[in-house]
């Protein structure tokens, strides 16, 4: 499939998912996961009941919303959830009342600095209700009686998440986590699940997968906490690299959120790939974190998790507003986000630990690996081959060697295969378990 | 007590001590220590007899001086110890003689490059006598017979030092060392003992001291060698941080002398405090050392000793001359020197090793620790609190965490207390002994 | 012997060796080694028979050449091996034939970018024949029949190398390797063997050598592989430092090729010496390697080998052409190359591990080591002496101490001897074996 088609396919899926009223629980999220399961049928949907204790947290009541609007003193429906699901504060309790403008204003949220934008506001853990509107609209409201209506339910139900495991030759796992809890916003968050869906298709196409891949679609924070609650011992034992998939759809510069430790395999791969593919990328500090690495990199969890993003959450003007819409992302933007993560996964698949078998340099010419005239100009790939051999000490992985000899790992894989065939190199088994 | 009063109190003590004829032994030093004991009665005075072997050295004879002057051929008393005790070379033997100008000149010391200054000269270990005068005065001396008189004694006696131990909850010790062996000079040295005296008052005011504090007032070099000779095994076992208190009184830029190893707790605290309080500070190399860190950081002693100073010995024009007088220091200068060392001690007291108790981030809102609307703007102290938790891995001390999250330790202590109360953090006991 | 005479002696030897037709085997190399043995009679010549397996390689047939020329259609001898032994491709098979210009051109090598230079070309492992000429000459060749004649033999014989071991007090070895396989070229390679010959004379002049010195003169690559094949276990056990002696004769800037690991004793010494003697030196990466460090630093060999050179092979315009002739090198250039390596060997001889015996600073004045008046100006060598003592912790070697205190090791050796005599320092025995 060509690059353009992959980008368009992701954009189409984002367009389909955009209007669904996602939250950390409820039908919007459940419906989102069902559409993704249509794309990747191996996806398993799980439900965790309200009230269940998960680590330090508790699964909240399930929130569903059916309609929400405000009618002005003139009888006009001036705000309607039908038009934009950001209009309602997430987890709003039901309301059906006539109130004064002053009273209404206590429940209205705007962004004075971005008067055209509807802000995204939630109140998961304190029961309240509210509407979000543009600051421009706020200025137009006249005194009088307003009818406010939110038809929502906050009831015992469940938190829904999706999980998919693609077995490889090894039990060691690469873990991808993305989130499905934000309503109509495109870069943060829909780019995450649509790029992840496309990566699953890519991973399924790999014959002879070396590693096992674990992919989850969860609500942010409470979802990763729920998943850790269920799986922490397994994850600590098997995960060798993890990627938090978010903010992958706009056309702006790439960025990188390190793990807390900063030197895990995920960090090394991410920096290696970004250095060659997007050398202008922004390297954030872990102090700028704000997504599920907060849980996965917690000291008592300590998984090797990074995020490779385009415009990072919190750091672009449209973030958490109605301006983060389908115009902000594009097929090209999504393809870029997909590709950089795909290359990372390929690097991990190819990241063998190599040992040369011969003492001293191998004699290349009898093996047909060397130009026969010892002239001044040597072919560049002979240099790269000899460098690769010179660093293959049985301890360094291919990624370390690539960094030492200043070449991207993907320029080395065919040489590695040649040298493995010639038995000049052997792979040292560093996998902890084989299935 | 307010800042200005503390500064004035230290300046008054320096003024009182200034005229006493201190040396490495003798009544000037003994008298100095008695005045300090008046301020901090817990101070114990110790005498170590002349001739006692201390490490590679020997306690010298005790030197006392009663009068010293030169009478010119015109019968004028042109140089008099009464006017300035720098006029006599330290440890001068007695002399009572009439000599020619040529002969006299062999015993006169001046500073041609600073013709208005009387230099400070000593000869502890080679018996001689001499006078120090300004270079300007030297130019005025005419030929003729000069009467020189030094009434001094060099006799079996003792070396005197003061010692004070303030017990804390732990037997682990913080060690402050300052010296009392220079005659009338203010920045080097009187600022050292007067700031140290004030720090003792501060330490006594601390209820619930965590560490034990050991403070000594000694002659430089021979005194620290004597103290090490008596206490080295104890010090090596219990001292976790040490500070050499010197050059703390002028108004110039702060400076820092590292320990030999450069990465001890003392070094880490000193750099942390200076970075925030006086970021323009000068970081010297251990190669520029010149005070008692020469002994305390000796490879076979290896205590964690640093100096935080204002103008460092050897590196300001008035050093070791009569220009290093009470005009060079000030109440404000002394207060600055006091405060930076006081903040270091507070940092050490608060430098706990912390472990978070919860897997994944704690749920803050049920504990009343989190703003309930998940809006874009978070309060800065929530970020700091979450950063603190994210690095509290049971291995890093608070100082390391403060460095990692880019906050001074004193902005973290109230958050630490909140989190300890909430049992989100626990203190890991890293003390070697509890008393 | 004065500097100028040493330089002239090396240049004279290079001049004598220049015309000999060296290759990786044959009489040219054998004759070269015999002349070197005349200079250093301890040199042992060894022969390794064709066909013997050495690591991954096989000793090739011995190549000898007697004459080679081309006669033009006009009957003129336009190319003659007698004039320059670079005219024949190394290891050319015999030929005696009349061929067309088109056919001839398939066997002619030139350098279009350097039309005045004869290139240096070899074909050790693919049987062929060829001539090398200037590109200018190539342009003048007219159509017609050319008579080409190479009288050479490729027969079972042997590979020749020279070896010399100078025993020292310790069985630990310093290893010098240089190569003798290039025909008439001066910087690469004759500077290597002539400087090495001079270093042997220097080493023989050392009474009381601390280390054993192993010096070999070998053909590059196949020779070091042959030597490793015979001696690898011994070398891995005893070699503490190694130097590849090459490119030491021109007057250009010095350069340094690190070992693969980059932090061996050889690396530390080389950088220390170059920093003081030739601070403008070029530090290459191991990725720029191209001589016998390819074998000695191979991961399964892993000897501490570096090269200190003047213009490095591959990186100067005359490299591997007829322009690398006796005009490119000079007595001064050779002396510089000799001296920097000699100073490295002296540093290694003096690189003791020192421990101070006294707790606290030693009392210098009773030992006559200190100026007696404690004035502001101290003599600089007292500072250096005290610094040396302050870092002599029984773990750091003198080289580390020299780096820490910012002095070249040769400024410390007389102070070290004084302090050893005074028993203020003792040498810690870090030698693995004493003979």
Coordinates of N, CA and C in Angstrom, one line a residue, chain B residues 57-226:
Chain B
X57 N 53.6 16.2 62.6 CA 54.0 17.4 63.2 C 54.3 17.3 64.7
X58 N 54.8 18.5 65.2 CA 55.0 18.6 66.7 C 54.4 19.9 67.2
X59 N 53.7 19.8 68.3 CA 53.2 21.1 68.9 C 54.4 22.0 69.2
X60 N 54.4 23.2 68.7 CA 55.6 24.1 68.9 C 55.6 24.7 70.3
X61 N 56.6 25.4 70.6 CA 56.7 26.2 71.8 C 55.6 27.2 71.8
X62 N 55.1 27.6 72.9 CA 54.1 28.7 73.0 C 54.8 30.0 72.9
X63 N 54.2 30.9 72.0 CA 54.8 32.2 71.8 C 53.9 33.2 72.4
X64 N 54.5 34.1 73.2 CA 53.8 35.3 73.7 C 54.6 36.5 73.5
X65 N 53.9 37.6 73.2 CA 54.5 38.8 73.0 C 53.9 39.9 73.8
X66 N 54.9 40.8 74.4 CA 54.4 41.8 75.3 C 54.6 43.2 74.8
X67 N 55.8 43.4 74.1 CA 55.9 44.7 73.5 C 56.9 44.5 72.4
X68 N 56.9 45.5 71.4 CA 57.9 45.4 70.3 C 57.9 46.8 69.6
X69 N 59.0 47.3 69.4 CA 59.1 48.6 68.8 C 60.5 48.9 68.2
X70 N 60.6 49.9 67.4 CA 61.9 50.3 66.8 C 62.0 51.8 67.1
X71 N 63.2 52.2 67.6 CA 63.4 53.6 67.9 C 64.5 54.1 66.8
X72 N 64.2 55.2 66.2 CA 65.0 55.7 65.1 C 66.2 56.4 65.7
X73 N 67.2 56.7 64.8 CA 68.4 57.4 65.3 C 68.0 58.7 65.9
X74 N 66.8 59.3 65.5 CA 66.4 60.5 66.0 C 65.7 60.3 67.4
X75 N 65.6 59.1 67.8 CA 64.9 58.8 69.1 C 63.4 58.7 69.0
X76 N 62.9 58.6 67.8 CA 61.5 58.5 67.6 C 61.1 57.0 67.6
X77 N 60.0 56.7 68.3 CA 59.4 55.3 68.2 C 58.7 55.2 66.9
X78 N 59.3 54.7 65.9 CA 58.8 54.8 64.5 C 57.9 53.6 64.2
X79 N 58.1 52.5 64.9 CA 57.3 51.3 64.6 C 56.9 50.8 66.0
X80 N 55.6 50.5 66.2 CA 55.2 50.0 67.6 C 54.1 49.0 67.4
X81 N 54.3 47.8 68.0 CA 53.4 46.7 68.0 C 52.0 47.1 68.6
X82 N 52.1 48.1 69.6 CA 50.9 48.7 70.2 C 49.9 49.2 69.1
X83 N 50.5 49.8 68.0 CA 49.6 50.4 67.0 C 49.0 49.3 66.1
X84 N 49.8 48.3 65.8 CA 49.3 47.2 64.9 C 50.1 46.0 65.1
X85 N 49.4 44.9 65.5 CA 50.2 43.7 65.8 C 50.7 43.0 64.6
X86 N 50.4 43.5 63.4 CA 51.1 42.9 62.2 C 52.5 43.4 62.1
X87 N 52.9 44.5 62.9 CA 54.2 45.0 62.8 C 55.3 44.0 63.1
X88 N 55.0 42.9 63.9 CA 56.0 42.0 64.3 C 55.8 40.7 63.6
X89 N 56.9 40.1 63.0 CA 56.8 38.8 62.4 C 56.3 37.8 63.4
X90 N 55.3 37.0 63.1 CA 54.8 36.0 64.0 C 55.9 35.1 64.5
X91 N 55.9 34.8 65.8 CA 56.8 33.9 66.4 C 58.3 34.4 66.4
X92 N 58.3 35.8 66.4 CA 59.7 36.4 66.5 C 60.3 36.1 67.9
X93 N 61.6 35.8 67.8 CA 62.4 35.6 69.0 C 62.6 37.0 69.7
X94 N 62.9 37.1 71.0 CA 63.2 38.4 71.6 C 64.5 39.0 71.0
X95 N 64.5 40.3 71.0 CA 65.7 41.0 70.6 C 65.7 42.3 71.4
X96 N 66.9 42.8 71.7 CA 67.1 44.0 72.4 C 68.5 44.5 72.1
X97 N 68.5 45.4 71.0 CA 69.8 45.6 70.4 C 69.8 46.9 69.7
X98 N 71.0 47.5 69.5 CA 71.1 48.7 68.6 C 71.9 48.2 67.4
X99 N 71.3 48.5 66.2 CA 71.9 48.0 65.0 C 71.8 49.0 63.9
X100 N 72.6 48.9 62.9 CA 72.6 49.8 61.8 C 71.4 49.6 60.9
X101 N 71.2 50.6 60.0 CA 70.0 50.5 59.1 C 70.2 49.3 58.2
X102 N 71.4 49.1 57.7 CA 71.6 47.9 56.8 C 71.3 46.6 57.5
X103 N 71.7 46.5 58.8 CA 71.4 45.3 59.5 C 69.9 45.2 59.8
X104 N 69.3 46.3 60.1 CA 67.8 46.3 60.4 C 67.1 45.9 59.2
X105 N 67.5 46.3 58.0 CA 66.8 46.0 56.8 C 66.6 44.5 56.5
X106 N 67.6 43.8 57.0 CA 67.5 42.3 56.8 C 66.3 41.7 57.6
X107 N 65.8 42.5 58.5 CA 64.7 42.0 59.4 C 63.4 42.8 59.1
X108 N 63.4 43.6 58.0 CA 62.2 44.3 57.7 C 61.5 43.7 56.5
X109 N 60.2 43.6 56.6 CA 59.4 43.1 55.5 C 58.4 44.1 55.0
X110 N 58.4 44.4 53.7 CA 57.4 45.3 53.1 C 56.8 44.7 51.9
X111 N 55.8 45.4 51.4 CA 55.2 45.0 50.1 C 55.3 46.1 49.1
X112 N 56.4 46.0 48.3 CA 56.6 47.1 47.3 C 55.4 47.4 46.4
X113 N 54.6 46.3 46.1 CA 53.5 46.5 45.2 C 52.3 47.1 45.9
X114 N 52.3 47.1 47.2 CA 51.2 47.8 48.0 C 51.9 48.6 49.1
X115 N 52.4 49.8 48.7 CA 53.3 50.5 49.6 C 52.6 51.1 50.8
X116 N 51.3 51.1 50.9 CA 50.6 51.6 52.0 C 50.3 50.5 53.0
X117 N 50.5 49.2 52.7 CA 50.1 48.1 53.5 C 51.2 47.5 54.3
X118 N 50.9 47.1 55.5 CA 51.8 46.3 56.3 C 51.6 44.9 56.0
X119 N 52.6 44.1 55.5 CA 52.3 42.7 55.2 C 52.3 41.9 56.5
X120 N 51.6 40.7 56.4 CA 51.5 39.7 57.5 C 52.6 38.6 57.2
X121 N 53.5 38.5 58.1 CA 54.6 37.5 57.9 C 54.7 36.7 59.2
X122 N 55.0 35.4 59.1 CA 55.2 34.6 60.2 C 56.4 33.7 60.0
X123 N 57.0 33.2 61.0 CA 58.1 32.2 60.9 C 58.0 31.2 62.0
X124 N 57.0 30.3 61.9 CA 56.7 29.4 63.0 C 57.9 28.4 63.2
X125 N 58.5 27.9 62.2 CA 59.4 26.8 62.3 C 60.9 27.1 62.1
X126 N 61.2 28.4 61.9 CA 62.6 28.7 61.8 C 62.8 29.9 62.7
X127 N 63.6 29.8 63.7 CA 63.7 30.9 64.7 C 64.4 32.1 64.1
X128 N 63.7 33.2 64.2 CA 64.2 34.5 63.7 C 63.4 35.6 64.3
X129 N 63.7 36.8 64.0 CA 62.8 37.9 64.4 C 62.7 38.9 63.3
X130 N 61.7 39.7 63.3 CA 61.5 40.7 62.2 C 60.3 41.6 62.5
X131 N 60.4 42.7 61.7 CA 59.3 43.7 61.7 C 58.7 43.8 60.3
X132 N 57.4 44.1 60.3 CA 56.7 44.4 59.0 C 56.3 45.9 59.0
X133 N 56.6 46.6 58.0 CA 56.2 48.0 57.9 C 55.7 48.3 56.5
X134 N 55.1 49.4 56.3 CA 54.7 49.8 54.9 C 56.0 50.1 54.1
X135 N 55.8 49.9 52.8 CA 57.0 50.2 51.9 C 57.3 51.7 51.9
X136 N 56.2 52.5 52.0 CA 56.4 53.9 52.1 C 57.3 54.3 53.3
X137 N 57.1 53.7 54.4 CA 57.9 54.0 55.6 C 59.3 53.6 55.4
X138 N 59.5 52.4 54.8 CA 60.9 52.0 54.5 C 61.7 53.0 53.8
X139 N 61.0 53.7 52.8 CA 61.7 54.7 52.0 C 62.3 55.9 52.9
X140 N 61.6 56.1 54.0 CA 61.9 57.3 54.8 C 63.1 57.0 55.8
X141 N 63.5 55.8 55.9 CA 64.5 55.5 57.0 C 65.9 56.0 56.6
X142 N 66.5 56.7 57.5 CA 67.8 57.2 57.3 C 68.9 56.4 57.9
X143 N 70.1 56.5 57.4 CA 71.2 55.8 58.1 C 71.3 56.2 59.5
X144 N 71.9 55.3 60.3 CA 72.1 55.6 61.7 C 71.8 54.3 62.6
X145 N 71.9 54.5 63.8 CA 71.7 53.4 64.8 C 70.2 53.3 65.2
X146 N 69.7 52.1 65.1 CA 68.3 51.9 65.4 C 68.3 51.0 66.7
X147 N 67.4 51.3 67.6 CA 67.2 50.5 68.7 C 66.0 49.6 68.4
X148 N 66.2 48.3 68.4 CA 65.1 47.4 68.2 C 64.8 46.5 69.4
X149 N 63.5 46.4 69.8 CA 63.2 45.7 71.0 C 62.0 44.8 70.7
X150 N 62.1 43.6 70.9 CA 61.0 42.7 70.9 C 61.0 41.9 72.3
X151 N 59.9 42.1 73.0 CA 59.9 41.4 74.3 C 58.9 40.3 74.1
X152 N 59.4 39.1 73.8 CA 58.5 37.9 73.5 C 59.1 36.7 74.2
X153 N 58.3 35.7 74.4 CA 58.8 34.5 75.0 C 58.4 33.3 74.0
X154 N 59.3 32.4 74.0 CA 59.1 31.1 73.2 C 59.4 30.0 74.2
X155 N 58.3 29.5 74.8 CA 58.6 28.6 75.9 C 57.6 27.4 75.9
X156 N 58.0 26.4 76.6 CA 57.1 25.2 76.7 C 55.7 25.7 77.2
X157 N 54.7 25.4 76.5 CA 53.3 25.8 76.9 C 52.4 24.9 76.3
X158 N 51.4 25.5 75.6 CA 50.4 24.6 74.9 C 49.8 25.3 73.7
X159 N 49.1 24.5 72.9 CA 48.3 25.0 71.8 C 46.9 24.9 72.3
X160 N 46.1 25.9 72.1 CA 44.8 26.0 72.7 C 43.7 25.9 71.5
X161 N 42.7 25.2 71.8 CA 41.6 25.2 70.8 C 40.2 25.0 71.5
X162 N 39.2 25.4 70.8 CA 37.8 25.3 71.4 C 37.0 24.3 70.6
X163 N 36.1 23.6 71.3 CA 35.4 22.5 70.7 C 34.0 22.5 71.4
X164 N 33.0 22.2 70.5 CA 31.6 22.2 71.0 C 30.8 21.2 70.2
X165 N 30.1 20.3 70.9 CA 29.3 19.3 70.2 C 27.8 19.5 70.6
X166 N 27.0 19.6 69.7 CA 25.5 19.7 69.9 C 24.9 18.5 69.4
X167 N 24.4 17.7 70.3 CA 23.9 16.4 70.0 C 22.5 16.5 69.2
X168 N 22.3 15.6 68.2 CA 21.1 15.6 67.5 C 20.5 14.2 67.7
X169 N 19.4 13.9 66.9 CA 18.8 12.6 67.0 C 19.7 11.5 66.5
X170 N 20.5 11.8 65.5 CA 21.5 10.9 65.0 C 22.9 11.1 65.5
X171 N 23.7 10.0 65.5 CA 25.1 10.2 65.8 C 25.9 10.7 64.6
X172 N 25.2 10.7 63.5 CA 25.9 11.2 62.3 C 26.2 12.7 62.5
X173 N 27.3 13.2 62.0 CA 27.7 14.6 62.4 C 27.9 15.5 61.2
X174 N 27.6 16.7 61.4 CA 28.0 17.8 60.5 C 29.1 18.6 61.3
X175 N 30.2 18.8 60.6 CA 31.4 19.3 61.2 C 31.8 20.7 60.7
X176 N 31.8 21.7 61.6 CA 32.3 23.0 61.2 C 33.6 23.3 61.8
X177 N 34.5 23.8 61.0 CA 35.9 24.1 61.5 C 36.2 25.5 61.1
X178 N 36.7 26.3 62.1 CA 37.1 27.6 61.8 C 38.4 27.9 62.5
X179 N 39.2 28.9 62.1 CA 40.5 29.1 62.8 C 40.7 30.4 63.4
X180 N 41.5 30.4 64.5 CA 41.8 31.6 65.3 C 43.3 31.7 65.6
X181 N 44.0 32.1 64.5 CA 45.5 32.1 64.7 C 46.1 33.3 64.0
X182 N 45.2 34.2 63.3 CA 45.7 35.3 62.7 C 45.5 36.6 63.6
X183 N 46.5 37.4 63.6 CA 46.3 38.7 64.4 C 45.3 39.6 63.7
X184 N 45.4 40.9 63.8 CA 44.4 41.8 63.4 C 44.1 41.8 61.9
X185 N 43.4 40.8 61.5 CA 42.8 40.8 60.1 C 41.4 40.3 60.1
X186 N 40.6 40.9 59.3 CA 39.1 40.8 59.4 C 38.4 39.8 58.6
X187 N 38.7 39.9 57.3 CA 38.0 38.9 56.4 C 38.6 37.5 56.6
X188 N 39.9 37.5 56.4 CA 40.7 36.3 56.8 C 41.6 36.7 58.0
X189 N 41.1 36.6 59.3 CA 40.2 35.5 59.6 C 39.0 35.7 60.4
X190 N 38.8 36.9 61.0 CA 37.8 37.0 62.1 C 36.4 36.7 61.6
X191 N 36.1 36.9 60.3 CA 34.8 36.6 59.9 C 34.5 35.1 60.1
X192 N 35.5 34.3 60.0 CA 35.2 32.8 60.3 C 34.7 32.5 61.6
X193 N 35.4 32.9 62.7 CA 34.9 32.6 64.0 C 33.6 33.3 64.4
X194 N 33.5 34.5 63.9 CA 32.2 35.2 64.3 C 31.0 34.7 63.6
X195 N 31.1 34.3 62.4 CA 30.0 33.7 61.7 C 29.7 32.3 62.3
X196 N 30.8 31.6 62.6 CA 30.6 30.3 63.2 C 29.9 30.4 64.6
X197 N 30.3 31.4 65.4 CA 29.6 31.6 66.7 C 28.1 31.9 66.5
X198 N 27.8 32.6 65.5 CA 26.4 32.9 65.2 C 25.7 31.7 64.7
X199 N 26.3 30.8 63.9 CA 25.7 29.6 63.5 C 25.5 28.6 64.7
X200 N 26.3 28.7 65.7 CA 26.1 27.8 66.9 C 24.8 28.3 67.5
X201 N 24.6 29.6 67.6 CA 23.4 30.1 68.2 C 22.2 29.7 67.4
X202 N 22.3 29.7 66.1 CA 21.2 29.2 65.2 C 20.9 27.7 65.5
X203 N 22.0 26.9 65.6 CA 21.8 25.5 65.7 C 21.2 25.2 67.1
X204 N 21.6 25.9 68.1 CA 21.0 25.7 69.4 C 19.5 26.0 69.4
X205 N 19.1 26.9 68.5 CA 17.7 27.3 68.5 C 16.8 26.3 67.8
X206 N 17.5 25.3 67.1 CA 16.7 24.3 66.4 C 16.2 23.3 67.4
X207 N 14.9 23.2 67.5 CA 14.4 22.1 68.3 C 14.4 20.9 67.4
X208 N 14.6 19.7 67.9 CA 14.6 18.5 67.1 C 15.7 18.5 66.0
X209 N 16.9 18.7 66.4 CA 18.0 18.6 65.5 C 18.1 17.2 65.0
X210 N 18.3 17.0 63.7 CA 18.4 15.6 63.2 C 19.8 15.1 63.4
X211 N 20.8 16.0 63.0 CA 22.2 15.6 63.1 C 22.9 16.2 64.3
X212 N 24.0 15.5 64.7 CA 24.9 16.1 65.7 C 25.8 17.0 65.0
X213 N 26.1 18.2 65.7 CA 27.0 19.2 65.1 C 28.2 19.3 66.0
X214 N 29.4 19.2 65.3 CA 30.7 19.3 65.9 C 31.3 20.6 65.4
X215 N 31.7 21.5 66.3 CA 32.2 22.8 65.8 C 33.6 23.0 66.6
X216 N 34.6 23.3 65.8 CA 35.9 23.6 66.5 C 36.5 24.9 66.0
X217 N 37.2 25.6 67.0 CA 37.9 26.8 66.7 C 39.4 26.5 67.0
X218 N 40.2 26.5 66.0 CA 41.5 25.9 66.1 C 42.5 26.9 65.4
X219 N 43.8 26.8 65.7 CA 44.8 27.4 64.7 C 44.8 26.6 63.4
X220 N 44.9 27.3 62.3 CA 45.0 26.7 61.0 C 46.1 25.7 60.9
X221 N 46.0 24.7 60.1 CA 47.0 23.7 59.8 C 47.4 22.9 61.1
X222 N 48.3 23.5 62.0 CA 48.7 22.7 63.1 C 47.5 22.3 64.0
X223 N 46.5 23.2 64.0 CA 45.3 22.9 64.8 C 44.5 21.8 64.2
X224 N 44.2 21.8 62.9 CA 43.4 20.8 62.3 C 44.2 19.5 62.4
X225 N 45.5 19.5 62.2 CA 46.3 18.3 62.4 C 46.2 17.8 63.8
X226 N 46.3 18.6 64.8 CA 46.1 18.2 66.2 C 44.8 17.6 66.4

